[in-house]
mmCIF file of C-alpha atoms in Angstrom:
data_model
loop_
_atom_site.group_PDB
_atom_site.id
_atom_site.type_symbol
_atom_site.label_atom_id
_atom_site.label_comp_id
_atom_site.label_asym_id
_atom_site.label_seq_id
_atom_site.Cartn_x
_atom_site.Cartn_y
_atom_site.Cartn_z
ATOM 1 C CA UNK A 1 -9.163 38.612 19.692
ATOM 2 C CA UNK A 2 -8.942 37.152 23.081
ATOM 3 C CA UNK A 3 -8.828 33.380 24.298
ATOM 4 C CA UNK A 4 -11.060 32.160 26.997
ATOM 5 C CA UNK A 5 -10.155 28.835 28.801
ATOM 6 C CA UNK A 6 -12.646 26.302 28.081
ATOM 7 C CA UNK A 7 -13.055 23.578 30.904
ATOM 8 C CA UNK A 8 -11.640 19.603 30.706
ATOM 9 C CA UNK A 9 -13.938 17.077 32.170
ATOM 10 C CA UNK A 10 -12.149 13.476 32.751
ATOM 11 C CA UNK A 11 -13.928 10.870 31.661
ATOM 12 C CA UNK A 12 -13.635 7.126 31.584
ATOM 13 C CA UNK A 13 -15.185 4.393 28.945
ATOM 14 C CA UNK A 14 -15.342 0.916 29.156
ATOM 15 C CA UNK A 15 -16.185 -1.059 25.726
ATOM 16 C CA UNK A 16 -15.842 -4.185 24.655
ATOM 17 C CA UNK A 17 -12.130 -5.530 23.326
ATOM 18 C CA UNK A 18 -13.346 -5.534 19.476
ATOM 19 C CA UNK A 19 -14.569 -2.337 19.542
ATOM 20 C CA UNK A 20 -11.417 -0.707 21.126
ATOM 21 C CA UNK A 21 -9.684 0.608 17.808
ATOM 22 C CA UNK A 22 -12.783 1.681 16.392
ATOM 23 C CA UNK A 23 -13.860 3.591 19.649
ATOM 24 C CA UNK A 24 -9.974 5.138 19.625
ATOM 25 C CA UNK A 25 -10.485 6.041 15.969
ATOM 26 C CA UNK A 26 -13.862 7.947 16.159
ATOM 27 C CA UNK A 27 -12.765 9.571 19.404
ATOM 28 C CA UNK A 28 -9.681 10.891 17.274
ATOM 29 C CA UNK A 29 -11.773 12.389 14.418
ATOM 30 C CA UNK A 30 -13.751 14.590 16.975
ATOM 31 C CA UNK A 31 -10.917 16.653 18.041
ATOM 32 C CA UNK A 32 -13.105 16.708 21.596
ATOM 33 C CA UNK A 33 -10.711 14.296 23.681
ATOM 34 C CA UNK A 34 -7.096 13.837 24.898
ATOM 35 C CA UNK A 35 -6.846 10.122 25.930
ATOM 36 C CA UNK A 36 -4.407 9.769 28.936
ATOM 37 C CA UNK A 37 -3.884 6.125 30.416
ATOM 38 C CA UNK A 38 -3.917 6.139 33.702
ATOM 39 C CA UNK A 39 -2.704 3.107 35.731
ATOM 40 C CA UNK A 40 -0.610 -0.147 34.685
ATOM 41 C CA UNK A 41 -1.817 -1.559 31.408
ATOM 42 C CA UNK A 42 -2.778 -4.818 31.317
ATOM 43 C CA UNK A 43 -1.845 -5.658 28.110
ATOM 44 C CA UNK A 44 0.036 -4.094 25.196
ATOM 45 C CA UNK A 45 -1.975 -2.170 22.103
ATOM 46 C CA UNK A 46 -0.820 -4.854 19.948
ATOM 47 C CA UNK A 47 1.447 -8.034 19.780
ATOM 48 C CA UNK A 48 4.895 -8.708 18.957
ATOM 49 C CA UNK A 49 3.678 -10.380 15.757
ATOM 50 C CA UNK A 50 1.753 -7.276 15.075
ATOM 51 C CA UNK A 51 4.892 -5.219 15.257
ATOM 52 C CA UNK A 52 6.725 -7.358 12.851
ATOM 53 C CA UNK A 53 4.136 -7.041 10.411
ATOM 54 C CA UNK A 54 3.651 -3.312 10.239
ATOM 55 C CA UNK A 55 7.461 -3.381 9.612
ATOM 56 C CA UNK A 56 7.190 -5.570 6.902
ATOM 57 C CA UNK A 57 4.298 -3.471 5.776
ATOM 58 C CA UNK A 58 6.826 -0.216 6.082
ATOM 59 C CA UNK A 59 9.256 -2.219 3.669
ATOM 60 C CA UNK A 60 6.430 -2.762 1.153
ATOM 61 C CA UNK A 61 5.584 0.740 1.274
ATOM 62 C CA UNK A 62 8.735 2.323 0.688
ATOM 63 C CA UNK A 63 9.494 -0.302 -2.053
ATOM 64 C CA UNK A 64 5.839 -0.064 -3.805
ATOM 65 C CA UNK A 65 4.183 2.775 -2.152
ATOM 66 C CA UNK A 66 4.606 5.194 -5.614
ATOM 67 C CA UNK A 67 2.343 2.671 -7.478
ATOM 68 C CA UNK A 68 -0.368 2.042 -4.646
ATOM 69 C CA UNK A 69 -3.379 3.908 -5.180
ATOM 70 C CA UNK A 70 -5.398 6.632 -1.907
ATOM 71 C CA UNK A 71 -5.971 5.128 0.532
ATOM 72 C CA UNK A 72 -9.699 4.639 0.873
ATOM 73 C CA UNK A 73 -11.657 5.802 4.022
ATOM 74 C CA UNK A 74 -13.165 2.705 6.261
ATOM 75 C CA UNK A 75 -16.467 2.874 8.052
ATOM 76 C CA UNK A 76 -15.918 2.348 12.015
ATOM 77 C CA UNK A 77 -18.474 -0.531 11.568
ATOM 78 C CA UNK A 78 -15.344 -2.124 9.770
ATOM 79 C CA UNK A 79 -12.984 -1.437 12.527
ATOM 80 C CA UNK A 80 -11.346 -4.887 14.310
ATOM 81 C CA UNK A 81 -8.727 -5.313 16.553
ATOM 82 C CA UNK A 82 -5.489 -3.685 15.348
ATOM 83 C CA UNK A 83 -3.501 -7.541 14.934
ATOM 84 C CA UNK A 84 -6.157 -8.450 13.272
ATOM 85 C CA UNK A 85 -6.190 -5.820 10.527
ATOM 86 C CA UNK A 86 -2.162 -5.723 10.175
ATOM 87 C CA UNK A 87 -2.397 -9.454 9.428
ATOM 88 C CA UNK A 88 -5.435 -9.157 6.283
ATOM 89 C CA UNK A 89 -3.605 -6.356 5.085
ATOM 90 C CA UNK A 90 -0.284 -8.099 4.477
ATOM 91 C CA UNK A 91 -1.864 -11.243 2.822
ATOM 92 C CA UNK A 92 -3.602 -9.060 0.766
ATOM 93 C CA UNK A 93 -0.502 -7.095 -0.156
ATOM 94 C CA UNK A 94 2.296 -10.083 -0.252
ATOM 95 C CA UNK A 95 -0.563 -10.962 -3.091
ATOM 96 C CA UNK A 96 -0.067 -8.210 -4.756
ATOM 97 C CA UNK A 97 3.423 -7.755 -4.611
ATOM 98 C CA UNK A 98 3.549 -11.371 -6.073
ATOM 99 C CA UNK A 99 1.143 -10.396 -9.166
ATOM 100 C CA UNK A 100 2.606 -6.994 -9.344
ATOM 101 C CA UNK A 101 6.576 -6.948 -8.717
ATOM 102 C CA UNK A 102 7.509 -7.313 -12.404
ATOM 103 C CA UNK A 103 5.431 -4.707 -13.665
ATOM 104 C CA UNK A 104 6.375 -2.103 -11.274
ATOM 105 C CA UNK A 105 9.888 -3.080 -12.088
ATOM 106 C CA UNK A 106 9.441 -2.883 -15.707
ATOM 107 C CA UNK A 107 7.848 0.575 -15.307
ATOM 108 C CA UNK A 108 10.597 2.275 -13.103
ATOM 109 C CA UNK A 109 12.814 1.283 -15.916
ATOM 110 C CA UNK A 110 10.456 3.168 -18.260
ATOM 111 C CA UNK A 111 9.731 6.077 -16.395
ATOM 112 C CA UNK A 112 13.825 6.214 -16.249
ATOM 113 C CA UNK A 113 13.926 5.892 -19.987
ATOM 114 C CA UNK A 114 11.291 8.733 -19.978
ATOM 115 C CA UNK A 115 12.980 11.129 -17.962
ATOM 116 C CA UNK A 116 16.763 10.187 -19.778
ATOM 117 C CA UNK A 117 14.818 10.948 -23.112
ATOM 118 C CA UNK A 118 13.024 14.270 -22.173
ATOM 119 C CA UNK A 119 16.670 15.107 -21.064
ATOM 120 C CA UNK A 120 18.274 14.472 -23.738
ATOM 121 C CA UNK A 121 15.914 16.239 -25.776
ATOM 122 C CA UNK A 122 16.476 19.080 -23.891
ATOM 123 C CA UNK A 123 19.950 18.326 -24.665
ATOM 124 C CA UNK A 124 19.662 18.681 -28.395
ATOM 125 C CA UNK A 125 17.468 21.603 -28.304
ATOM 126 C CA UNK A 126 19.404 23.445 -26.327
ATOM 127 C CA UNK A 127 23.638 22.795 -27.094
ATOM 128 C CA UNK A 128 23.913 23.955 -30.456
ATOM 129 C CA UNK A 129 27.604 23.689 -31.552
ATOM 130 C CA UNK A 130 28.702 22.499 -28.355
ATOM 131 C CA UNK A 131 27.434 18.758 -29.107
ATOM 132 C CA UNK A 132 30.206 16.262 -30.210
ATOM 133 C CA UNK A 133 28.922 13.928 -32.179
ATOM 134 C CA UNK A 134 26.880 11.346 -30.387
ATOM 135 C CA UNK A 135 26.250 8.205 -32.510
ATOM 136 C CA UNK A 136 30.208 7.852 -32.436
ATOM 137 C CA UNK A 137 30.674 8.374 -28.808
ATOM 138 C CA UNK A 138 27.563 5.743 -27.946
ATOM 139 C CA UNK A 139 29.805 3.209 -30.203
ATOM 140 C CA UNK A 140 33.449 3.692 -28.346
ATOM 141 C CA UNK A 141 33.409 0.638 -26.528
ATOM 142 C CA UNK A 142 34.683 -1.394 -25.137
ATOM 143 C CA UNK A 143 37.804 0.413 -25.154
ATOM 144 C CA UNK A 144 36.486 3.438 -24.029
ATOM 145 C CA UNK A 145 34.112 4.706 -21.373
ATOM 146 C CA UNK A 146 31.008 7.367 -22.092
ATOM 147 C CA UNK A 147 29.039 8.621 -19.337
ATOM 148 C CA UNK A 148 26.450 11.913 -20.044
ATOM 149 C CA UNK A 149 25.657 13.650 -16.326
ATOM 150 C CA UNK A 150 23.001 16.451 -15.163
ATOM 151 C CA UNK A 151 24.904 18.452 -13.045
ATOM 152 C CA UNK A 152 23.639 19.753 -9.497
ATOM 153 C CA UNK A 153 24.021 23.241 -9.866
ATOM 154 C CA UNK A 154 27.214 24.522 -11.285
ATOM 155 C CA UNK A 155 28.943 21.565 -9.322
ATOM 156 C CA UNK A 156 32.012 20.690 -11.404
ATOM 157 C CA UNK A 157 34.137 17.179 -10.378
ATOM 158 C CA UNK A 158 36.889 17.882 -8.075
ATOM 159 C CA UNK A 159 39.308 16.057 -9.863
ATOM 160 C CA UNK A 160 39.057 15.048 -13.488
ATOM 161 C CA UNK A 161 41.881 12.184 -14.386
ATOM 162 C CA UNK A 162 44.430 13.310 -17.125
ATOM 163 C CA UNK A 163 43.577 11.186 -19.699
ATOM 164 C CA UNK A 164 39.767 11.622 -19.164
ATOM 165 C CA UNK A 165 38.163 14.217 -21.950
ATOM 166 C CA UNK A 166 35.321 16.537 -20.172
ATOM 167 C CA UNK A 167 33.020 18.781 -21.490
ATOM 168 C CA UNK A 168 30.088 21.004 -20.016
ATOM 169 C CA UNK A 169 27.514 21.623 -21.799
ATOM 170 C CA UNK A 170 24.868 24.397 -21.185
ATOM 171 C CA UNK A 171 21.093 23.640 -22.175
ATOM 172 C CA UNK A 172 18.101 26.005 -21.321
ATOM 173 C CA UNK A 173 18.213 25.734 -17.763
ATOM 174 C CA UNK A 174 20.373 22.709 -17.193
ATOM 175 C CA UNK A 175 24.260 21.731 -17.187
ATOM 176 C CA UNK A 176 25.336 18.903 -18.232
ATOM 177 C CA UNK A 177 29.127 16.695 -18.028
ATOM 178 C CA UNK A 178 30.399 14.940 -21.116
ATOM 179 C CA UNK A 179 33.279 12.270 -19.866
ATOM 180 C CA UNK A 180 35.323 10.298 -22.334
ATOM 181 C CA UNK A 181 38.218 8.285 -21.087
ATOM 182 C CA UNK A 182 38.991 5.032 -20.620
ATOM 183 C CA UNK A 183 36.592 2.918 -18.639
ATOM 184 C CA UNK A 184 38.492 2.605 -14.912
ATOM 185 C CA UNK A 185 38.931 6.279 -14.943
ATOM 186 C CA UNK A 186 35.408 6.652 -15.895
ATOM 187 C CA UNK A 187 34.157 4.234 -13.020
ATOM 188 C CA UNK A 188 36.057 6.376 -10.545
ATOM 189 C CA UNK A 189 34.351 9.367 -11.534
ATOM 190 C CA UNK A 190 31.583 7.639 -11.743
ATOM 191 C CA UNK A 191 31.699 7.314 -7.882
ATOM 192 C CA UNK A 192 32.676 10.979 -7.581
ATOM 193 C CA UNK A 193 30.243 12.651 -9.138
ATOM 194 C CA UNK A 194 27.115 10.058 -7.572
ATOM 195 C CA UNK A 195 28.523 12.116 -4.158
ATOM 196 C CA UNK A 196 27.767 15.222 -5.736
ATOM 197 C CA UNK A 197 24.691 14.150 -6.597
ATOM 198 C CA UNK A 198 24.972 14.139 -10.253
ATOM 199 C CA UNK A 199 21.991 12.392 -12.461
ATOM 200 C CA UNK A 200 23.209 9.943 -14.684
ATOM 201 C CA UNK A 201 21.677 10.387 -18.623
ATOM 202 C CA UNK A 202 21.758 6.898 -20.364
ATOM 203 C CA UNK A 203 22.391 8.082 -23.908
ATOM 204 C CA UNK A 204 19.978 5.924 -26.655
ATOM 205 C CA UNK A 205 22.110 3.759 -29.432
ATOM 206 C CA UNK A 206 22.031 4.475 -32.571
ATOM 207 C CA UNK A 207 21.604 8.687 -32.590
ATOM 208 C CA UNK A 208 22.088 9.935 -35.747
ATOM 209 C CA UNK A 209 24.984 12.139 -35.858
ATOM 210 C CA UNK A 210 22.421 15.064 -37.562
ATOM 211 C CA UNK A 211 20.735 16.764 -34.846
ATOM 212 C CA UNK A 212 17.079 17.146 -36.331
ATOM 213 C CA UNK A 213 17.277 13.636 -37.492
ATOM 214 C CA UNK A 214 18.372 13.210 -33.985
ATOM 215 C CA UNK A 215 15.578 14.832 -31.843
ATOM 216 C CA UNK A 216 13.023 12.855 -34.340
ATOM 217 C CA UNK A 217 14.891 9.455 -32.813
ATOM 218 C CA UNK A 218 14.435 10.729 -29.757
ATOM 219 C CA UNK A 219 10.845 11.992 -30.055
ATOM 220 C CA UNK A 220 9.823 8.788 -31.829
ATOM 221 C CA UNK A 221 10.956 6.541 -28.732
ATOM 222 C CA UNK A 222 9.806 8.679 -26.408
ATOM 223 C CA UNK A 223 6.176 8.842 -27.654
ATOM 224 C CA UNK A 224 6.239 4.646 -27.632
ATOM 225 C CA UNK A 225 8.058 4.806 -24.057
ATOM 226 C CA UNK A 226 4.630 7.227 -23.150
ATOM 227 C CA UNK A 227 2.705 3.739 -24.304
ATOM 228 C CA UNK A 228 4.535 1.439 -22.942
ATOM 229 C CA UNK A 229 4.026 3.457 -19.121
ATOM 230 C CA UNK A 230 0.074 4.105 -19.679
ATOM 231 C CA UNK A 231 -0.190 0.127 -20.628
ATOM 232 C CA UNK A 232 1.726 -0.640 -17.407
ATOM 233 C CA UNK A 233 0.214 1.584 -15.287
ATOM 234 C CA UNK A 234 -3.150 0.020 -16.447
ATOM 235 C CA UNK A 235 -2.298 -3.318 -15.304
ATOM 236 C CA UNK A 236 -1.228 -2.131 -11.921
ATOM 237 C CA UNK A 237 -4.360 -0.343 -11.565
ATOM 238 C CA UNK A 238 -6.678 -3.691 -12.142
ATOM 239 C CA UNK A 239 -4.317 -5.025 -9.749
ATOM 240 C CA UNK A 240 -4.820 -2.726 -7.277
ATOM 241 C CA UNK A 241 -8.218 -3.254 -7.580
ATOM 242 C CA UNK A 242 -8.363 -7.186 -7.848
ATOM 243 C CA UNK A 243 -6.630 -6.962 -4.257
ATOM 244 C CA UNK A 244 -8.180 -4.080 -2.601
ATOM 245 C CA UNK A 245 -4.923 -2.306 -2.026
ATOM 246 C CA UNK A 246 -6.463 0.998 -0.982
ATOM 247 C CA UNK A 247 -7.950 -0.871 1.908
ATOM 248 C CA UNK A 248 -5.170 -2.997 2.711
ATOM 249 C CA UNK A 249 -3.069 0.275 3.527
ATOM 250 C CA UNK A 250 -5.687 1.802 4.759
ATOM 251 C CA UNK A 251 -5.844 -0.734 7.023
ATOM 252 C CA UNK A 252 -2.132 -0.572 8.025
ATOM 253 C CA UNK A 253 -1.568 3.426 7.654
ATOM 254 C CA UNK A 254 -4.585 3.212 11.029
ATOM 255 C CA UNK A 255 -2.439 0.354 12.676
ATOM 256 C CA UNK A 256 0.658 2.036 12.599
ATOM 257 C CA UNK A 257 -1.051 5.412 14.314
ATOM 258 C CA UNK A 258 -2.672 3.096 16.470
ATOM 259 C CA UNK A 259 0.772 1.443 17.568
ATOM 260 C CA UNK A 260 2.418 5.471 17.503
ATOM 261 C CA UNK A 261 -0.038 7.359 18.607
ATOM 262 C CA UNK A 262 -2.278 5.794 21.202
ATOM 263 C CA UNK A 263 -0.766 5.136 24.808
ATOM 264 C CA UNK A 264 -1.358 1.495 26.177
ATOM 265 C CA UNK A 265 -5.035 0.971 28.272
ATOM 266 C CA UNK A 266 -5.889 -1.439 30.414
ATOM 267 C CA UNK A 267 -7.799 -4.151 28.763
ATOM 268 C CA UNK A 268 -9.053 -7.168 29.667
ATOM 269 C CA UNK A 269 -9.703 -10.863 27.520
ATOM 270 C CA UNK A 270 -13.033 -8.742 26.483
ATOM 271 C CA UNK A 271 -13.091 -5.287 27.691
ATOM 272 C CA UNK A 272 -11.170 -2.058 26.945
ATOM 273 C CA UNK A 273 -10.938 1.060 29.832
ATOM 274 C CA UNK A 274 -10.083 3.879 28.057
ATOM 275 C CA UNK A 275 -9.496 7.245 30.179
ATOM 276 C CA UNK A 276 -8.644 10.853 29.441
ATOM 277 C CA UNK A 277 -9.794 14.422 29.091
ATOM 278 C CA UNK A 278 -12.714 16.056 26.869
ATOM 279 C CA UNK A 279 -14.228 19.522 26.114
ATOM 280 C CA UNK A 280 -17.426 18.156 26.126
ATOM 281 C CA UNK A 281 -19.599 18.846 28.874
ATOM 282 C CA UNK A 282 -22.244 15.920 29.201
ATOM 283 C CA UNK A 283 -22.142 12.218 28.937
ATOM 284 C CA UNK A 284 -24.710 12.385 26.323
ATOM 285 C CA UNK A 285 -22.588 14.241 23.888
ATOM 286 C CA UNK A 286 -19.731 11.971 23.791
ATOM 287 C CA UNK A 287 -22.382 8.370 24.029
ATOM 288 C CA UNK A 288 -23.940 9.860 20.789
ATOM 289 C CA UNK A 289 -20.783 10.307 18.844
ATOM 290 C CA UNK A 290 -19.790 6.678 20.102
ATOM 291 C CA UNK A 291 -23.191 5.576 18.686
ATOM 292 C CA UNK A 292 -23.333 7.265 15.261
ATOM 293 C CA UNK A 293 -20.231 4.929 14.812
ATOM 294 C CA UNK A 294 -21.774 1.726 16.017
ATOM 295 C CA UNK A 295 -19.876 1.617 19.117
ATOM 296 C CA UNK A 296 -21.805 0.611 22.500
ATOM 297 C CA UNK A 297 -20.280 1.850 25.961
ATOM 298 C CA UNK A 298 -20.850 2.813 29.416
ATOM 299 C CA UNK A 299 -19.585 6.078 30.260
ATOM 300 C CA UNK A 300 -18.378 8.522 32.902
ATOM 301 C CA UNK A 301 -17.602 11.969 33.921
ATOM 302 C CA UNK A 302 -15.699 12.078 36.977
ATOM 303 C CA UNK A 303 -13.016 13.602 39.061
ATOM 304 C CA UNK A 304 -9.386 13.171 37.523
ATOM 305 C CA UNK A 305 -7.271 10.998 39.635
ATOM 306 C CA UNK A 306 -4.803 12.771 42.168
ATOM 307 C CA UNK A 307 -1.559 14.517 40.372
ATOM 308 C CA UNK A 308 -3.547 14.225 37.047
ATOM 309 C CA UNK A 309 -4.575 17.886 35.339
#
């Protein structure tokens, strides 16, 4: 199959200041245009305030992001200026993080208990002879240091200290590092092994030293850790909801390709020029896309500018 060349009219819009993000936005989703400022810009997409706030936003992501819900998908009639949107979506979110910030912290802790526990069942299942006996090691302190590890692979610590006692221990498809010793030796290799990228496996009190008897501890807990997560993860949900989170990053996510993606057009206390290139070949076209999504503008198809192709 061949390629033909398909001809790039240039074509210039003027709209009004409010409607400049949405007008951006819908001419983004046609996949028709390549915007190209041309000229100084007047002004800059958004302000320095603006800025700040999408990188608080970032921070709030990264921290809560696992726990937000899709974002939803906004009308263009909804579209305002990009500082404006930033702005509602971080009240609406400090909200949230205020409501929210001890639950999500409560249920990373679970979900860590959850994945220790399914471990560790694996662990039982899978060793045989090879385990020690548990409930003893779990009570060795404070004199001694215990520390369980998922190994990376077949990586094995580069240096053991003398007096530390180290097992590995094969289970289906995992390894994993027994360390007894006492507990500045253990901290040490403690550090080590986080460089290799080693999981720590916080072993449960209390294990009985039988192993069925064990892996029905372990079961138990880990059916009322499976609660505990759907009864958090409910109450983040109607929190989600009660603050419209889905639209608050919604909101943001089109901000920050606004402030990435888009270059800087001249714009005015209430109008926006925006220039560039599209595959369409009449005005009409491109006015009617413009007007499915609310937006009013007068439009152009003209000659590029000198040196522009």
């Amino acid at each position: 199959m061949g390629l033909r060349p398909s001809p790039a009219r240039w074509f210039e819009l003027l709209v009004t200041r409010d409607d400049l993000a949405a007008t951006i936005d819908i001419l983004a989703h046609t996949s028709l245009v390549e915007l190209e400022a041309h000229g100084e810009p007047v002004v800059a997409s958004v302000d320095t305030d603006a800025r700040e706030l999408l990188e608080e936003f970032e921070k709030l992501e990264r921290r809560y992001g696992q726990v937000w819900p899709v974002p939803r998908t906004i009308e263009p009639a909804e579209r305002v200026e990009p500082g404006i949107l930033i702005r509602r979506a971080i009240r609406r979110l400090r909200d949230w993080s205020a409501a929210a910030a001890d639950i999500v912290e409560q249920l990373r802790d679970l979900w860590r208990e959850r994945d220790d526990l399914l471990l560790i069942e694996t662990l039982f299942r899978g060793a045989g002879d090879q385990l020690p006996d548990l409930e003893r090691l779990t009570e060795a302190g404070p004199m001694l240091g215990v520390r369980l590890y998922l190994l990376a692979g077949d990586a094995w610590p580069e240096a053991i200290p003398a007096t530390v006692i180290a097992q590995r221990i094969r289970a289906d498809d995992h390894c994993f590092f027994l360390a007894v010793g006492l507990p500045a030796e253990i901290e040490a290799l403690d550090a080590q092994l986080e460089m290799q990228t080693a999981r720590r496996v916080f072993l449960p009190p209390g294990l009985p030293p039988d192993t069925d008897e064990a892996l029905r501890s372990i079961r138990s807990r880990l059916e009322a850790v499976r609660s505990e997560i759907d009864t958090a993860g409910n109450e983040i949900n109607e929190l989600n909801e009660r603050f419209d989170v889905a639209a608050a990053v919604s909101d943001a996510h089109f901000v920050r390709w606004y402030v990435e993606t888009v270059p800087e057009f001249a714009s005015t206390e209430n109008f926006g020029w925006l220039t560039g290139w599209t595959s369409l070949g009449d005005e009409e076209a491109l006015l009617r896309l413009l007007a499915d999504g609310g937006i009013k503008g007068l439009l152009r198809l003209a000659e590029p500018p000198p040196a522009l192709e």
